[in-house]
XYZ file of C-alpha atoms in Angstrom:
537
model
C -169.294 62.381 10.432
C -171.061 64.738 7.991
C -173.134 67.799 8.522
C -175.031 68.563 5.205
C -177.028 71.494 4.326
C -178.127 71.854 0.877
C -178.353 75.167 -1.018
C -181.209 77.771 -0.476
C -182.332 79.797 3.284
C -180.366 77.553 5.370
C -177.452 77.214 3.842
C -177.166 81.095 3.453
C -177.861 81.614 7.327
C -175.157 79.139 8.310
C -172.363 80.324 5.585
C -173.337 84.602 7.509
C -173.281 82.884 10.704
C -170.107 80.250 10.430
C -167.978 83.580 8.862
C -168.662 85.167 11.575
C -167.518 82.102 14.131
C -164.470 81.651 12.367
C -163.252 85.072 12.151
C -164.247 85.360 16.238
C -161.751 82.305 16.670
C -164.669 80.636 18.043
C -163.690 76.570 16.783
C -160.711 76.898 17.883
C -161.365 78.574 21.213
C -164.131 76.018 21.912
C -162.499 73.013 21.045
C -159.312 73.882 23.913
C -161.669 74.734 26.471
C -161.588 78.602 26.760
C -164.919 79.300 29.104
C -164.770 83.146 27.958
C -166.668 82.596 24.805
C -170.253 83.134 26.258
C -169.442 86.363 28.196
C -168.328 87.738 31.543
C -171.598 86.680 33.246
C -171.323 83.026 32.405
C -167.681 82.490 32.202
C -168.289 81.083 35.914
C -170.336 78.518 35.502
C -168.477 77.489 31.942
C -165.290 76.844 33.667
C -166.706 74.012 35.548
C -168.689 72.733 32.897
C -166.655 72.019 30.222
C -165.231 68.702 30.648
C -167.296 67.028 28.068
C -164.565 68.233 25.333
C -162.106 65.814 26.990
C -164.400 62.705 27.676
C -163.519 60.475 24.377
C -159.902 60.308 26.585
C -160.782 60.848 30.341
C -163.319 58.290 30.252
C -161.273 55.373 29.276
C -159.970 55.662 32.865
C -163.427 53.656 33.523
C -163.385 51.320 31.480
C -161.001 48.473 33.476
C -163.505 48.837 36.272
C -166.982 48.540 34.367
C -165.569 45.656 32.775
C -164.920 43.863 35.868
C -168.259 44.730 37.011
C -169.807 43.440 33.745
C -167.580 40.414 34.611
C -169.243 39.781 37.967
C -173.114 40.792 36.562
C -172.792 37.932 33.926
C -171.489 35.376 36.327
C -173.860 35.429 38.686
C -177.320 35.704 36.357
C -178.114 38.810 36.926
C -179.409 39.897 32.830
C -182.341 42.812 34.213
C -180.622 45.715 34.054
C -182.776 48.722 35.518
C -181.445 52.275 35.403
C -182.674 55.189 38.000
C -182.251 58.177 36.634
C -183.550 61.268 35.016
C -182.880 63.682 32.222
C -179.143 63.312 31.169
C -178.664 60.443 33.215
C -180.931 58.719 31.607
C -181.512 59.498 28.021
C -177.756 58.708 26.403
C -177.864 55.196 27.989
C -181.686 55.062 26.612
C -180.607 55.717 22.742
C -177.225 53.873 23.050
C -178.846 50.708 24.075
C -181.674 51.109 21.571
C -179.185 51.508 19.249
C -177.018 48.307 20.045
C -180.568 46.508 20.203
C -179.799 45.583 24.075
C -182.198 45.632 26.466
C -182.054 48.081 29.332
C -185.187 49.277 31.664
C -185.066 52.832 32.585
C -187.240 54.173 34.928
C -187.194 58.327 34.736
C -190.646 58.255 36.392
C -193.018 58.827 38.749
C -195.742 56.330 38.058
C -196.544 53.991 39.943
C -197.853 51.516 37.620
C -194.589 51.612 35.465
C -192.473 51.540 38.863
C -194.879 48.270 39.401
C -193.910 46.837 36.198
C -190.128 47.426 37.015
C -190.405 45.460 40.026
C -192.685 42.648 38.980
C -189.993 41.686 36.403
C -187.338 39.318 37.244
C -186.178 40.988 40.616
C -184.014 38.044 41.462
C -182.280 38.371 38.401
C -182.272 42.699 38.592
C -178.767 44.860 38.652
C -180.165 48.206 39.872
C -177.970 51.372 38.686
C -178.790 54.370 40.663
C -177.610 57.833 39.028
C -177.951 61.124 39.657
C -175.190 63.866 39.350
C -176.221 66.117 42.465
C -177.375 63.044 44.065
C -180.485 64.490 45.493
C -183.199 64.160 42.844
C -186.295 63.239 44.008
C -187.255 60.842 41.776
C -184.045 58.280 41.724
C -183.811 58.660 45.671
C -187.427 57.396 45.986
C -186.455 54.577 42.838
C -183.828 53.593 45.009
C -185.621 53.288 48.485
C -188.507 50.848 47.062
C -186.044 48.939 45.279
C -183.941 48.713 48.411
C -187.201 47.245 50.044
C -187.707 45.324 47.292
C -184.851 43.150 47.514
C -184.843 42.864 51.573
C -188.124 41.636 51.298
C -187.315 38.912 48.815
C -184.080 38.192 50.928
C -181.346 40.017 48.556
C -178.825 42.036 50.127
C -179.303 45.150 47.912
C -175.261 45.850 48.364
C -174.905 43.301 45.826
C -177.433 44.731 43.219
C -177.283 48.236 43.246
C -174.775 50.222 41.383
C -174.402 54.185 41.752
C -173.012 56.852 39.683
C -173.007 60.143 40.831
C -170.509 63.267 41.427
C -168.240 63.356 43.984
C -168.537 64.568 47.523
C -172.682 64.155 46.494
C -174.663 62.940 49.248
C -175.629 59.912 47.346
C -172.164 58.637 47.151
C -172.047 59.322 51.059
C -175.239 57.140 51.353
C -174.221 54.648 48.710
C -170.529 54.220 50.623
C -172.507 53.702 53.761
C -175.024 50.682 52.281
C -171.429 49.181 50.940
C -172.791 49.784 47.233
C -170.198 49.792 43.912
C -169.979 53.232 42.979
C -169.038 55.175 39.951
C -167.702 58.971 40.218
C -168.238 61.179 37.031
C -166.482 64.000 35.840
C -167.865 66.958 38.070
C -166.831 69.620 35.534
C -169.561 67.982 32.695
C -173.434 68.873 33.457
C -175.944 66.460 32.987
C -176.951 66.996 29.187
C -173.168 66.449 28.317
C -172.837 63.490 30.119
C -173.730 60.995 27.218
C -169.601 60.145 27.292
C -169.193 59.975 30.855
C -169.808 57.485 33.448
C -173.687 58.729 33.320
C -173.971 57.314 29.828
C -171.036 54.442 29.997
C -172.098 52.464 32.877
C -175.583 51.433 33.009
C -175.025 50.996 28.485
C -172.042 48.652 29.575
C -174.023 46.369 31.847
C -176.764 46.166 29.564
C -174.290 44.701 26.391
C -173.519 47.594 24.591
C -169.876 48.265 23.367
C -169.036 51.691 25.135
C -165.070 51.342 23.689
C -166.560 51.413 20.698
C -168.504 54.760 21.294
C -165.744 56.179 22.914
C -163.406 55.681 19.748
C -166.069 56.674 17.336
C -165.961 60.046 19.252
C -162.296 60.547 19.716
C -161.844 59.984 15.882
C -164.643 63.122 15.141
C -162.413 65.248 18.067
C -159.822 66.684 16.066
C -161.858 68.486 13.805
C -163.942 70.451 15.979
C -160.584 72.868 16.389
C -160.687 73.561 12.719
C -162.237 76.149 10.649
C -162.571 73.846 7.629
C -164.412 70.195 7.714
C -165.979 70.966 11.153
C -168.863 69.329 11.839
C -169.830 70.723 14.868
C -169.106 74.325 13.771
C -171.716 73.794 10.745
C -174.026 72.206 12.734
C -173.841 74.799 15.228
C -173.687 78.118 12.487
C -176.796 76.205 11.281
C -178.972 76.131 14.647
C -178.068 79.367 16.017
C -178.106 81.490 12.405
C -181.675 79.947 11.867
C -182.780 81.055 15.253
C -181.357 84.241 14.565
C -183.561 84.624 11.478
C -186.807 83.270 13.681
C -186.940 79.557 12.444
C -186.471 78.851 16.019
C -188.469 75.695 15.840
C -185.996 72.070 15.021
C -188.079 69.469 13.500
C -186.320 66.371 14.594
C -186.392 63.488 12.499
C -184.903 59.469 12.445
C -184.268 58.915 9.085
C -181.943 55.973 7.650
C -179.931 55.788 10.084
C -178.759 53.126 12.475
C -179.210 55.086 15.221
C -182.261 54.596 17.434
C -183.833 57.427 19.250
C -181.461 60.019 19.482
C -184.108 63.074 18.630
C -184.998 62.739 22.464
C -181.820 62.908 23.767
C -181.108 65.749 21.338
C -184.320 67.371 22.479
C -183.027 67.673 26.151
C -179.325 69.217 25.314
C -180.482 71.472 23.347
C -184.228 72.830 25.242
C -182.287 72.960 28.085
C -179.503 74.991 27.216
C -180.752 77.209 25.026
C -184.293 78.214 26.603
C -183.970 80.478 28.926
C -183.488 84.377 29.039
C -186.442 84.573 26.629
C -184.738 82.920 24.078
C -184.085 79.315 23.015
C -184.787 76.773 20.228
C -187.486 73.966 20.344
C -186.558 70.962 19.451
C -190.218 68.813 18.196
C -189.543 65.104 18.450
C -192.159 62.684 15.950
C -193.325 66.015 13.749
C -193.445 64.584 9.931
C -192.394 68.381 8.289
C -192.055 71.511 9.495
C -195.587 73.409 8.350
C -194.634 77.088 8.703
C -192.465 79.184 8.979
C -190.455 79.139 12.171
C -190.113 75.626 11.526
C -187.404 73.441 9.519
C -186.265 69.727 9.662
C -183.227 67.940 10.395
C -182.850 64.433 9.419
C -180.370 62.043 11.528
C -179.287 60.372 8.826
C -178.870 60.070 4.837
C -182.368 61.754 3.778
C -183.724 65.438 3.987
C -181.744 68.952 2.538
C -180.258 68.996 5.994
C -179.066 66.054 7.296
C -175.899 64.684 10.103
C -174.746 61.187 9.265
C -172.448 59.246 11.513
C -171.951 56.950 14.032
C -173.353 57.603 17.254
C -170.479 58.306 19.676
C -169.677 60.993 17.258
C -172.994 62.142 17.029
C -172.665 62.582 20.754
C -170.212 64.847 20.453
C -170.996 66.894 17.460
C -174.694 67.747 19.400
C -172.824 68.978 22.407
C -170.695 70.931 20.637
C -172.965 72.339 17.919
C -175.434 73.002 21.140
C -172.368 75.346 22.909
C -171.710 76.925 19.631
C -175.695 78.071 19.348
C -175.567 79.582 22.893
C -172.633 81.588 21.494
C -174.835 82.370 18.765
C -177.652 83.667 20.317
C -176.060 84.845 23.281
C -177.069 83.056 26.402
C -174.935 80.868 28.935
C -175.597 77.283 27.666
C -174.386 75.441 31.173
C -177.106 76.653 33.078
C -180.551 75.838 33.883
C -182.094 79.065 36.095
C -186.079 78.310 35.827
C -185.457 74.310 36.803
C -185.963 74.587 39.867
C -189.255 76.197 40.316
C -191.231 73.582 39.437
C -189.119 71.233 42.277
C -189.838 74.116 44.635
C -193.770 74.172 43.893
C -193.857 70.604 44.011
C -192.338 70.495 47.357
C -194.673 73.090 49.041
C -197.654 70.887 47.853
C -196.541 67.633 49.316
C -195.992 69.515 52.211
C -199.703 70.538 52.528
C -202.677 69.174 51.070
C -202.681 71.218 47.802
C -206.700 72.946 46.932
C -208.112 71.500 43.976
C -211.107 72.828 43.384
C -213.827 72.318 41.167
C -213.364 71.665 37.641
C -214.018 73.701 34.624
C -216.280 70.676 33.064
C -216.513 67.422 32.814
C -216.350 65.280 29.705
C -217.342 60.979 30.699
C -214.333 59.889 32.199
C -212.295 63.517 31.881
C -212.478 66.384 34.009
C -210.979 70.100 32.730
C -209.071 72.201 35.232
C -208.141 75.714 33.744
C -209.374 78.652 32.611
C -210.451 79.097 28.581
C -211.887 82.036 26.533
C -215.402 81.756 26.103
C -217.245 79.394 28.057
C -216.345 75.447 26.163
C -219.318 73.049 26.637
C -217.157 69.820 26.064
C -213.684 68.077 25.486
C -213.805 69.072 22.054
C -214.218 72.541 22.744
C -211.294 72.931 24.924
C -208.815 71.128 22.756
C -210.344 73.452 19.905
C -209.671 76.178 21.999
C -206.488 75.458 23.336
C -205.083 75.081 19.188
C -206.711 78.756 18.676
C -205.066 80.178 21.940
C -201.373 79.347 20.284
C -199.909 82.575 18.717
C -197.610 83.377 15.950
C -194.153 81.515 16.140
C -195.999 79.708 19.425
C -196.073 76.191 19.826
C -198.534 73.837 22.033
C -196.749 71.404 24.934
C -198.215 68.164 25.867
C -197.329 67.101 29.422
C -198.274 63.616 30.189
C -198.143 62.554 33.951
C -199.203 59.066 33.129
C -197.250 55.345 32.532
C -195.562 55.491 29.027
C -195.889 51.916 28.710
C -199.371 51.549 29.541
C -200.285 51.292 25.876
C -198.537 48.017 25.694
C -200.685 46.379 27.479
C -203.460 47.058 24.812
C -201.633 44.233 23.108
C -199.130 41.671 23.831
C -196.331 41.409 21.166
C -196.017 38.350 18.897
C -200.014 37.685 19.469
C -201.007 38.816 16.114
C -199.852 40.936 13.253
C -197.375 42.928 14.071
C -199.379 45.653 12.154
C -202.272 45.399 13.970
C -200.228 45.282 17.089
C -199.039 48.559 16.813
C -201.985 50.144 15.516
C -203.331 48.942 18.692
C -200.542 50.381 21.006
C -201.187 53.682 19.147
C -205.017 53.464 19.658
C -204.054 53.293 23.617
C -201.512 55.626 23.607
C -201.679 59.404 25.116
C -198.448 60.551 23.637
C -200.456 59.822 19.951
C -202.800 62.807 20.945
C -199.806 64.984 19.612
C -200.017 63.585 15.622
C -203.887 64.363 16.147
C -203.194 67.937 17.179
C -200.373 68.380 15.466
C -202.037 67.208 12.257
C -205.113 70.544 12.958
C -202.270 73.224 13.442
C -199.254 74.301 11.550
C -197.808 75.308 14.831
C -195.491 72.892 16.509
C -196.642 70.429 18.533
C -194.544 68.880 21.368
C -195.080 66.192 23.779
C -193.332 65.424 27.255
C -194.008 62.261 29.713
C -193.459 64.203 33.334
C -191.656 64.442 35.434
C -188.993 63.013 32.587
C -190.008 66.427 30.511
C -189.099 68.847 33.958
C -184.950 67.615 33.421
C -185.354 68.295 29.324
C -188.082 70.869 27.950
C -189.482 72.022 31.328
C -186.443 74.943 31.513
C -187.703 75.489 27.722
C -191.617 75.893 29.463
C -190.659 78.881 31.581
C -186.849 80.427 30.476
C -187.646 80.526 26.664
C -189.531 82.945 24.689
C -193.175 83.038 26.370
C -195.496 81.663 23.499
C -196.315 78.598 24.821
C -199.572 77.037 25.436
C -199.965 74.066 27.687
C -202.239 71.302 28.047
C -201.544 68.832 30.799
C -202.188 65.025 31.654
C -203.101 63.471 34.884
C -205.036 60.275 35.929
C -206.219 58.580 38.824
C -203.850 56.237 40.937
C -205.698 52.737 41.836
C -202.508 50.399 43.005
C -200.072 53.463 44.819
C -196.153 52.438 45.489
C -195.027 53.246 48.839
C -191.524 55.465 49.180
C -189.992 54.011 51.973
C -188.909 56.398 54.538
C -190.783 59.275 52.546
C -194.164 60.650 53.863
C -195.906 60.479 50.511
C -196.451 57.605 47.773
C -195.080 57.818 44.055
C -198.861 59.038 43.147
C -198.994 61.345 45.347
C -195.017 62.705 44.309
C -196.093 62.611 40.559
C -199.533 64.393 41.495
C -197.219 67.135 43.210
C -195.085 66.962 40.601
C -197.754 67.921 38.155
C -199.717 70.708 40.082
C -196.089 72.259 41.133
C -195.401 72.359 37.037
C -198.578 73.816 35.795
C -198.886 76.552 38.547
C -194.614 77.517 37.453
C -196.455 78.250 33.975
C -199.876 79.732 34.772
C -197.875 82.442 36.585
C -196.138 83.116 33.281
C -200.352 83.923 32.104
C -199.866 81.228 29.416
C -202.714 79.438 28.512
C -202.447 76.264 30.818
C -204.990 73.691 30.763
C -205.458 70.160 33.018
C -207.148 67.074 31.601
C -207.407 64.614 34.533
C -208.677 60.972 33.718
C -210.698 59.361 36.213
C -210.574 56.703 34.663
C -206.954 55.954 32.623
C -208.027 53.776 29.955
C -211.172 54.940 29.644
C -209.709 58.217 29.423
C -206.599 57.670 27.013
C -209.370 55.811 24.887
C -212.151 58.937 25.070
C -209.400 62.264 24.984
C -207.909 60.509 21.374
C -211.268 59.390 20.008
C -212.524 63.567 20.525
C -208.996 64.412 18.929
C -209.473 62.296 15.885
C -213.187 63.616 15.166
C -211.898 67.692 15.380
């Protein structure tokens, strides 16, 4: 595992920074555990969340289990695994099965068309994990209530197909004794961004093929270092993202390079938005940017290209991340275990699907798009209010792209292995929201991010409102033709995602950022008319 940094303004902020770390003890105080290192305030919370050091050992206590379970899934057919889950229970198994080229089906959404797709693919052959750490997010309890239905209706006793992992003494693992499901008990002392080692990122990556031993060992073998002053990945990593955020390049270009690791910028994005955004601080991490453009900005390259780059295998990776991200909070000073602004949003969202939220009428209305928002000067079209959202960022701002919609929509713009795989994709991309950020992104030097909500809300969303208020916002909705029931829930998955949405946007307009929302009447239509504007700015 390598962290390299080559000569010139970022290797002189991390050599000021790491001198300083070192003669603090900090490496060594990290690595054994000590939760004084980020103050008297957050000691607290830091001595129940720092189990994560420990996982390359503590987890191996899982492993006899999981692999009877794996046992058991093989033998009786069952090869669709589907994970419930959001934010760190979700995005480690995401980039380790990407990674190990195994296929795996998460579902950290509220959309009812990709919730349809879910269940319209091989249900009788389905494994359903269920995971959430507090056991009370909204979105994996409702996941796990239609799937419940699901399999009654098709005459599967869901005891035999869903799997949970959650905390203990959670009131999921009270529900999921009840029902007579399998469950899995993670560390409680890890939060959910560090749980890429535990059973969080172990158990649904098991059942889906991939070799969690091996990720384990690749971890433990990086471990030793990180007490050292001297060949310490994690400490150079970590000099490096807090002494450039201390200089203002507080903007981390995140990059694949050539690496064979899939994916791991969005898991990275998450751990490190989330810990360190808050108390007016924080860094941005911008997934899919091709160079940083000014000057708050700077890449990092997982892999063997770029003047900065961290090569290794991707248990160790794991590892190094969480570490480097605790380091940075020391850095900057901030308590990198919490999340204070998360749950506003959750709190809007349930007032409005508690009462029929107001609307009202909208700004303008562009074919199959209609503007909610307010906007200097009085914008006649679509054009105009993407033009005028880019002119609204200020210095060392950034612009956020918020996507309520189905991220795999675009596939169906194309099915795979009909044509040229070229033409494919350039089809995918032609139907795909998430490519309105190269289009923006490619008319600003200011960073450009984009989120697919709710999944954004458990990564970036403590980012939105806890980091340094520069943002401006421009968010997606679209019109719900085929809803999904919750069962036992008062409201539909459309209506949840709508609430999700309005709850978000009204946590930032009260921070008087500029917060705009494009809903599509029409989603095709819409995808197809927003990008074609974008393009011809």
């Amino acid at each position: 595992m390598t962290v390299e940094v080559f000569p010139g303004d970022a290797a002189e902020a991390v050599a000021e920074v790491r001198a300083r770390l070192v003669a603090d003890g900090v490496p060594a105080a990290l690595a054994a555990g000590s939760p004084a290192l980020w103050g008297p305030a957050a000691q607290p919370e830091a001595e129940i969340r720092l189990g994560w050091l420990t996982l390359p050992q503590t987890s191996r206590e899982l492993l006899p289990e999981l692999a009877k379970l794996v046992e058991r899934v093989r033998a009786e057919g069952l090869e669709h695994v589907v994970l419930a889950g959001m934010g760190g229970s979700s995005l480690a198994p995401e980039v380790i099965c990407a990674t190990e080229d195994v296929p795996l089906t998460v579902l950290d959404t509220t959309d009812p068309g990709q919730v349809r797709r879910a269940l319209a693919d091989r249900l009788d052959r389905t494994i359903l994990v269920v995971s959430s750490k507090s056991g009370g997010t909204v979105e994996t309890d409702s996941h796990r209530r239609i799937y419940e239905q699901a399999f009654r209706d098709a005459g599967i006793d869901p005891a035999g197909r869903i799997v949970v992992v959650t905390d203990p003494g959670s009131p999921l693992e009270k529900t999921a004794t009840e029902l007579g499901y399998q469950v899995f008990l993670a560390d409680p002392n890890v939060g959910g961004r560090y749980s890429a080692l535990s059973a969080f990122g172990l158990v649904p990556s098991a059942l889906a093929g991939a070799d969690v031993t091996r990720l384990l060992d690749d971890a433990a073998a990086i471990q030793p270092l990180l007490g050292q002053d001297e060949g310490n990945p994690g400490l150079e990593l970590g000099a490096l993202l807090g002494g450039m955020a201390l200089g203002g390049r507080d903007k981390l270009i995140l990059r694949d390079s050539l690496s064979d690791i899939n994916g791991l910028p969005d898991w990275i994005e998450q751990l490190i938005a989330e810990s360190t955004g808050k108390e007016g601080k924080g860094i941005l991490p911008v997934v899919g940017a091709e160079a940083a453009e000014a000057h708050d900005q700077y890449v990092v390259n997982i892999g063997a290209e770029g003047d900065i780059r961290v090569e290794g295998p991707l248990g160790a990776q794991f590892l190094v991340w969480e570490y480097a991200t605790a380091i940075a909070g020391q850095v900057l000073g901030i308590d990198p275990f919490n999340q204070p602004n998360v749950a506003e949003s959750k709190e809007n969202t349930a007032k409005i699907l508690g009462s029929a939220p107001e609307i009202g009428a909208p700004l303008l209305v562009d074919g199959p798009v209609e503007v909610y928002g307010e906007l200097h000067g009085h914008p006649k079209n679509l054009a105009d209010v993407l033009t005028a959202l880019l002119q609204a960022v200020p210095a060392e701002g950034y612009l956020a792209i918020m996507a309520y919609l189905d991220r795999e929509a675009a596939f169906d713009a194309a099915p795979l292995g009909a044509g040229d795989f070229e033409q494919t994709a350039e089809a995918w991309a032609a139907a795909d929201v998430a490519t309105l950020r190269s289009l923006l992104d490619y008319r600003t030097t200011h960073a450009v991010t984009f989120g697919w909500g709710p999944r954004f809300l458990h990564s970036t969303g403590q980012y939105h409102k806890g980091g340094p208020q520069v943002g401006v916002f421009l968010q997606i909705t679209g019109a719900v033709t085929d809803d999904v029931a919750v069962p036992g829930k008062p409201y539909t998955l459309g209506q949840l995602q709508f609430a999700q949405a309005l709850g978000d946007i009204g946590a930032l307009r009260s921070r008087n950022r500029p917060a705009v929302r494009l809903h599509l009447t029409d989603r095709e239509a819409g995808v197809a008319h927003l990008l074609a504007v974008a393009e011809e700015l």
